[in-house]
């Protein structure tokens, strides 16, 4: 099966580097499924889980926005923050979820509401990715 190199990078360093058969990610324009030999592109990512498929093995990465760049069988995800399941502190994500839910319910201003919604999405993604590893 053909493979491509995937790199997940954040301002804190490398989160993942390896060969995979397929990358699934949520771009702001919709779901992306990237196979080897995909046309070159750059797209902004939404907060969400990225699936890295390697044969029958699927790895999930929690990604908090950023960009995906595809070129010559290399996919680079430049994320504001990204965690593999084993790096996720579940108690912290649960606390962040509860805090964000309270803020979503209480916010009067549109900007506070949007910020709280994004925080909630990050927390839910982390919980989903941590759970998916069990
Ligand atoms: P919190 O309110 O718990 O800080 P957050 O969504 O505001 O959550 P971010 O700003 O997205 O956090 O991330 C800040 C840094 O903390 C990043 O390096 C990110 O990887 C890390 N991080 C955030 N939440 C967790 C978590 N539950 N487990 C492990 N690392 C986390």
Coordinates of N, CA and C and ligand atoms in Angstrom, one line a residue:
X1 N 0.8 -1.2 0.0 CA 0.0 0.0 0.0 C 0.9 1.3 0.0
X2 N 0.5 2.2 -0.8 CA 1.3 3.4 -0.9 C 1.2 4.2 0.4
X3 N 2.3 4.9 0.8 CA 2.3 5.7 2.0 C 2.7 7.2 1.7
X4 N 2.5 8.0 2.7 CA 3.1 9.4 2.6 C 3.5 9.7 4.0
X5 N 4.4 10.7 4.1 CA 5.0 11.1 5.4 C 4.1 12.1 6.0
X6 N 3.7 12.0 7.3 CA 2.9 13.0 8.0 C 3.7 13.5 9.1
X7 N 3.7 14.8 9.2 CA 4.3 15.6 10.3 C 3.3 16.4 11.0
X8 N 3.2 16.3 12.3 CA 2.3 17.2 13.0 C 3.2 18.0 13.9
X9 N 3.1 19.3 13.7 CA 4.1 20.2 14.4 C 3.3 21.3 15.1
X10 N 3.8 21.7 16.3 CA 3.2 22.8 17.0 C 4.3 23.8 17.4
X11 N 4.0 25.0 17.9 CA 5.0 25.9 18.3 C 5.9 25.2 19.4
X12 N 5.5 24.2 20.1 CA 6.3 23.5 21.1 C 7.1 22.4 20.6
X13 N 6.9 22.0 19.3 CA 7.8 21.0 18.7 C 6.9 19.9 17.9
X14 N 7.6 18.8 17.6 CA 7.0 17.7 16.8 C 6.1 16.9 17.7
X15 N 4.9 16.6 17.2 CA 3.9 15.8 18.0 C 3.8 14.4 17.3
X16 N 4.0 14.4 16.0 CA 3.9 13.1 15.3 C 4.7 13.2 14.0
X17 N 5.4 12.1 13.7 CA 6.1 12.0 12.4 C 6.1 10.5 12.0
X18 N 5.5 10.2 10.8 CA 5.5 8.8 10.4 C 4.8 8.6 9.1
X19 N 4.9 7.4 8.6 CA 4.3 7.0 7.3 C 2.9 6.6 7.5
X20 N 1.9 7.1 6.7 CA 0.5 6.6 6.8 C 0.0 6.5 5.4
X21 N -1.2 5.8 5.3 CA -1.9 5.5 4.0 C -2.9 6.6 3.7
X22 N -3.4 7.2 4.8 CA -4.5 8.2 4.6 C -4.6 9.1 5.8
X23 N -4.8 10.4 5.5 CA -5.0 11.4 6.6 C -6.5 11.9 6.4
X24 N -7.2 11.9 7.5 CA -8.6 12.6 7.5 C -8.5 13.7 8.5
X25 N -9.0 14.9 8.0 CA -8.9 16.1 8.8 C -10.1 16.9 8.5
X26 N -10.5 17.8 9.5 CA -11.6 18.7 9.3 C -11.1 20.1 8.9
X27 N -11.2 20.4 7.6 CA -10.7 21.8 7.2 C -11.9 22.7 7.5
X28 N -11.7 24.0 7.5 CA -12.8 24.9 7.7 C -13.8 24.8 6.6
X29 N -13.4 24.3 5.4 CA -14.3 24.2 4.2 C -15.0 22.8 4.2
X30 N -14.6 21.9 5.2 CA -15.3 20.6 5.2 C -14.3 19.5 5.4
X31 N -14.8 18.3 5.4 CA -13.9 17.1 5.7 C -12.9 16.9 4.5
X32 N -11.7 16.5 4.9 CA -10.7 16.2 3.9 C -10.2 14.8 4.1
X33 N -10.1 14.1 3.0 CA -9.5 12.7 3.0 C -8.3 12.8 2.1
X34 N -7.1 12.7 2.6 CA -5.9 12.8 1.8 C -5.2 11.5 1.6
X35 N -5.1 11.1 0.4 CA -4.3 9.8 0.0 C -3.0 10.2 -0.6
X36 N -2.1 9.3 -0.7 CA -0.8 9.6 -1.4 C -1.1 10.1 -2.8
X37 N -0.3 11.0 -3.3 CA -0.4 11.6 -4.6 C -1.5 12.6 -4.7
X38 N -2.0 13.1 -3.6 CA -3.0 14.1 -3.6 C -2.4 15.4 -4.2
X39 N -3.2 16.2 -4.8 CA -2.7 17.4 -5.4 C -2.2 18.4 -4.3
X40 N -1.2 19.2 -4.5 CA -0.7 20.1 -3.5 C -1.8 21.1 -3.1
X41 N -1.8 21.3 -1.8 CA -2.8 22.3 -1.3 C -2.5 22.8 0.1
X42 N -3.0 23.9 0.5 CA -3.0 24.4 1.9 C -4.4 24.7 2.3
X43 N -4.8 24.3 3.5 CA -6.1 24.7 4.0 C -6.1 24.9 5.5
X44 N -6.9 25.9 5.9 CA -7.0 26.1 7.4 C -7.9 25.0 8.0
X45 N -7.4 24.6 9.2 CA -8.1 23.5 9.9 C -9.0 24.0 11.0
X46 N -10.1 23.3 11.2 CA -11.0 23.5 12.3 C -10.4 22.8 13.6
X47 N -10.9 23.1 14.7 CA -10.6 22.3 15.9 C -11.2 20.9 15.7
X48 N -10.5 19.9 15.9 CA -11.1 18.5 15.7 C -10.0 17.4 15.8
X49 N -10.5 16.2 15.6 CA -9.5 15.1 15.6 C -9.1 14.8 14.2
X50 N -7.8 14.5 14.1 CA -7.2 14.1 12.8 C -7.0 12.6 12.9
X51 N -7.4 11.9 11.8 CA -7.2 10.4 11.8 C -6.0 10.1 10.9
X52 N -5.1 9.3 11.4 CA -3.9 8.9 10.6 C -4.1 7.4 10.4
X53 N -4.3 6.9 9.2 CA -4.5 5.5 9.0 C -3.3 4.9 8.4
X54 N -2.9 3.8 9.0 CA -1.7 3.1 8.6 C -2.1 1.6 8.6
X55 N -2.5 1.1 7.4 CA -3.0 -0.3 7.3 C -4.3 -0.3 8.1
X56 N -4.4 -1.3 9.0 CA -5.6 -1.4 9.8 C -5.5 -0.6 11.1
X57 N -4.3 0.1 11.3 CA -4.1 0.8 12.5 C -4.5 2.3 12.3
X58 N -5.3 2.8 13.2 CA -5.7 4.2 13.1 C -5.2 5.0 14.3
X59 N -4.5 6.1 14.1 CA -4.1 6.9 15.3 C -4.9 8.2 15.2
X60 N -5.3 8.7 16.4 CA -6.1 10.0 16.4 C -5.2 11.0 17.0
X61 N -5.3 12.2 16.5 CA -4.5 13.4 17.1 C -5.6 14.5 17.3
X62 N -5.5 15.1 18.5 CA -6.4 16.2 18.8 C -5.7 17.5 18.3
X63 N -6.4 18.2 17.4 CA -5.7 19.4 16.7 C -6.6 20.6 17.0
X64 N -5.9 21.6 17.5 CA -6.7 22.9 17.9 C -6.4 24.0 16.8
X65 N -6.9 23.7 15.6 CA -6.7 24.7 14.5 C -5.3 24.8 14.0
X66 N -5.2 25.6 12.9 CA -3.9 25.7 12.3 C -4.1 25.4 10.8
X67 N -3.0 24.8 10.2 CA -3.1 24.6 8.7 C -2.6 23.2 8.4
X68 N -3.2 22.7 7.2 CA -2.7 21.5 6.7 C -2.1 21.8 5.3
X69 N -0.9 21.3 5.1 CA -0.2 21.5 3.8 C 0.1 20.2 3.2
X70 N -0.3 20.0 1.9 CA -0.1 18.7 1.2 C 0.9 19.0 0.0
X71 N 2.0 18.3 0.0 CA 2.9 18.5 -1.2 C 3.7 17.2 -1.4
X72 N 3.8 16.8 -2.6 CA 4.6 15.6 -3.0 C 4.7 14.5 -1.9
X73 N 3.6 13.9 -1.6 CA 3.6 12.8 -0.7 C 4.1 13.1 0.7
X74 N 3.9 14.4 1.1 CA 4.2 14.8 2.5 C 3.1 15.7 3.0
X75 N 2.6 15.3 4.1 CA 1.5 16.1 4.7 C 2.0 16.8 6.0
X76 N 1.9 18.1 6.0 CA 2.4 18.8 7.3 C 1.2 19.4 7.9
X77 N 1.0 19.1 9.2 CA -0.1 19.8 9.9 C 0.6 20.8 10.9
X78 N 0.4 22.1 10.7 CA 1.0 23.1 11.6 C -0.1 23.5 12.5
X79 N -0.1 23.1 13.7 CA -1.2 23.3 14.6 C -0.9 24.3 15.7
X80 N -1.9 25.0 16.2 CA -1.7 25.9 17.4 C -1.4 25.0 18.6
X81 N -2.1 23.9 18.7 CA -1.8 22.9 19.8 C -2.3 21.5 19.2
X82 N -1.6 20.5 19.6 CA -1.9 19.1 19.1 C -1.5 18.1 20.1
X83 N -2.3 17.1 20.4 CA -1.9 16.1 21.3 C -2.2 14.7 20.8
X84 N -1.3 13.7 21.0 CA -1.6 12.3 20.8 C -2.4 11.9 22.1
X85 N -3.2 10.7 22.0 CA -4.0 10.3 23.1 C -3.2 10.2 24.4
X86 N -2.0 9.6 24.4 CA -1.3 9.4 25.6 C -0.8 10.7 26.3
X87 N -0.8 11.8 25.5 CA -0.4 13.1 26.1 C -1.5 13.9 26.7
X88 N -2.8 13.3 26.5 CA -3.9 14.1 27.0 C -4.2 13.9 28.4
X89 N -4.3 15.0 29.2 CA -4.7 14.9 30.6 C -6.2 15.0 30.6
X90 N -6.8 13.9 30.9 CA -8.3 13.8 30.8 C -9.0 14.6 31.8
X91 N -8.4 14.7 33.0 CA -9.0 15.5 34.1 C -9.0 17.0 33.7
X92 N -7.9 17.4 33.1 CA -7.8 18.8 32.7 C -8.8 19.1 31.6
X93 N -9.0 18.2 30.6 CA -9.9 18.4 29.5 C -11.4 18.4 30.1
X94 N -11.6 17.5 31.1 CA -13.0 17.5 31.6 C -13.3 18.9 32.3
X95 N -12.3 19.4 33.1 CA -12.4 20.6 33.8 C -12.6 21.8 32.8
X96 N -11.8 21.7 31.7 CA -11.9 22.8 30.6 C -13.3 22.7 30.0
X97 N -13.8 21.5 29.8 CA -15.2 21.3 29.2 C -16.2 22.0 30.1
X98 N -16.2 21.7 31.4 CA -17.2 22.2 32.3 C -17.1 23.7 32.4
X99 N -15.8 24.2 32.4 CA -15.7 25.7 32.5 C -16.3 26.3 31.2
X100 N -16.0 25.7 30.1 CA -16.4 26.3 28.8 C -18.0 26.2 28.7
X101 N -18.5 25.1 29.2 CA -20.0 25.0 29.2 C -20.7 26.1 30.0
X102 N -20.1 26.4 31.2 CA -20.6 27.5 32.0 C -20.5 28.8 31.3
X103 N -19.3 29.0 30.6 CA -19.1 30.3 29.9 C -20.1 30.4 28.7
X104 N -20.3 29.3 28.0 CA -21.2 29.4 26.9 C -22.6 29.8 27.4
X105 N -23.0 29.2 28.5 CA -24.4 29.5 29.0 C -24.5 30.9 29.6
X106 N -23.4 31.5 30.1 CA -23.4 32.8 30.8 C -23.0 33.9 29.9
X107 N -22.4 33.7 28.8 CA -21.8 34.8 28.0 C -22.9 35.7 27.4
X108 N -22.7 37.0 27.6 CA -23.7 38.0 27.1 C -23.2 38.6 25.8
X109 N -21.9 38.6 25.6 CA -21.3 39.2 24.4 C -21.0 38.1 23.4
X110 N -21.2 38.4 22.1 CA -20.9 37.4 21.0 C -19.4 36.9 21.1
X111 N -18.5 37.8 21.3 CA -17.1 37.5 21.3 C -16.8 36.5 22.4
X112 N -17.4 36.7 23.6 CA -17.2 35.7 24.7 C -17.8 34.4 24.4
X113 N -19.0 34.4 23.8 CA -19.7 33.2 23.4 C -18.8 32.4 22.5
X114 N -18.3 33.0 21.4 CA -17.5 32.3 20.4 C -16.2 31.8 21.1
X115 N -15.6 32.5 21.9 CA -14.4 32.0 22.6 C -14.7 30.8 23.4
X116 N -15.8 30.9 24.2 CA -16.2 29.7 25.0 C -16.5 28.5 24.2
X117 N -17.2 28.7 23.0 CA -17.5 27.6 22.1 C -16.3 26.9 21.6
X118 N -15.3 27.7 21.3 CA -14.0 27.2 20.8 C -13.3 26.4 21.9
X119 N -13.3 26.9 23.1 CA -12.7 26.2 24.2 C -13.4 24.9 24.4
X120 N -14.8 24.9 24.3 CA -15.6 23.7 24.5 C -15.2 22.7 23.4
X121 N -15.0 23.1 22.2 CA -14.7 22.2 21.1 C -13.3 21.6 21.3
X122 N -12.4 22.4 21.8 CA -11.0 21.8 22.1 C -11.1 20.8 23.1
X123 N -11.9 21.0 24.2 CA -12.0 20.1 25.3 C -12.7 18.8 24.8
X124 N -13.8 19.0 24.0 CA -14.5 17.8 23.5 C -13.6 17.0 22.6
X125 N -12.9 17.6 21.8 CA -11.9 16.9 20.9 C -10.9 16.1 21.7
X126 N -10.4 16.7 22.7 CA -9.4 16.0 23.5 C -10.0 14.8 24.2
X127 N -11.2 15.0 24.7 CA -11.9 13.8 25.4 C -12.2 12.7 24.4
X128 N -12.6 13.1 23.2 CA -12.9 12.1 22.1 C -11.6 11.3 21.7
X129 N -10.5 12.1 21.6 CA -9.3 11.4 21.2 C -8.7 10.5 22.3
X130 N -8.8 11.0 23.5 CA -8.3 10.2 24.6 C -9.2 8.9 24.8
X131 N -10.5 9.1 24.6 CA -11.4 8.0 24.7 C -11.2 6.9 23.6
X132 N -10.9 7.5 22.4 CA -10.7 6.6 21.2 C -9.6 5.7 21.3
X133 N -8.7 6.0 22.2 CA -7.5 5.1 22.4 C -7.7 4.0 23.3
X134 N -8.9 3.9 24.0 CA -9.1 2.9 24.9 C -9.5 1.6 24.3
Ligands
LIG1 P1 -6.9 24.6 29.3 O1 -8.0 25.6 29.6 O2 -7.0 23.3 30.0 O3 -5.6 25.3 29.3 P2 -7.1 25.1 26.4 O4 -8.0 24.5 25.4 O5 -7.3 26.6 26.7 O6 -7.2 24.2 27.7 P3 -4.8 25.4 24.7 O7 -4.7 26.9 24.7 O8 -5.5 24.8 23.5 O9 -5.6 24.9 26.0 O10 -3.4 24.7 24.9 C1 -2.4 25.2 25.7 C2 -1.3 24.1 25.8 O11 -1.8 23.1 26.8 C3 -1.0 23.4 24.6 O12 0.4 23.0 24.6 C4 -1.8 22.1 24.6 O13 -1.2 21.0 23.9 C5 -1.8 21.9 26.1 N1 -3.1 21.2 26.6 C6 -4.3 21.8 26.7 N2 -5.2 21.0 27.3 C7 -4.5 19.8 27.5 C8 -4.9 18.5 28.0 N3 -6.2 18.2 28.4 N4 -4.0 17.5 28.1 C9 -2.7 17.8 27.7 N5 -2.3 19.0 27.2 C10 -3.2 20.0 27.1

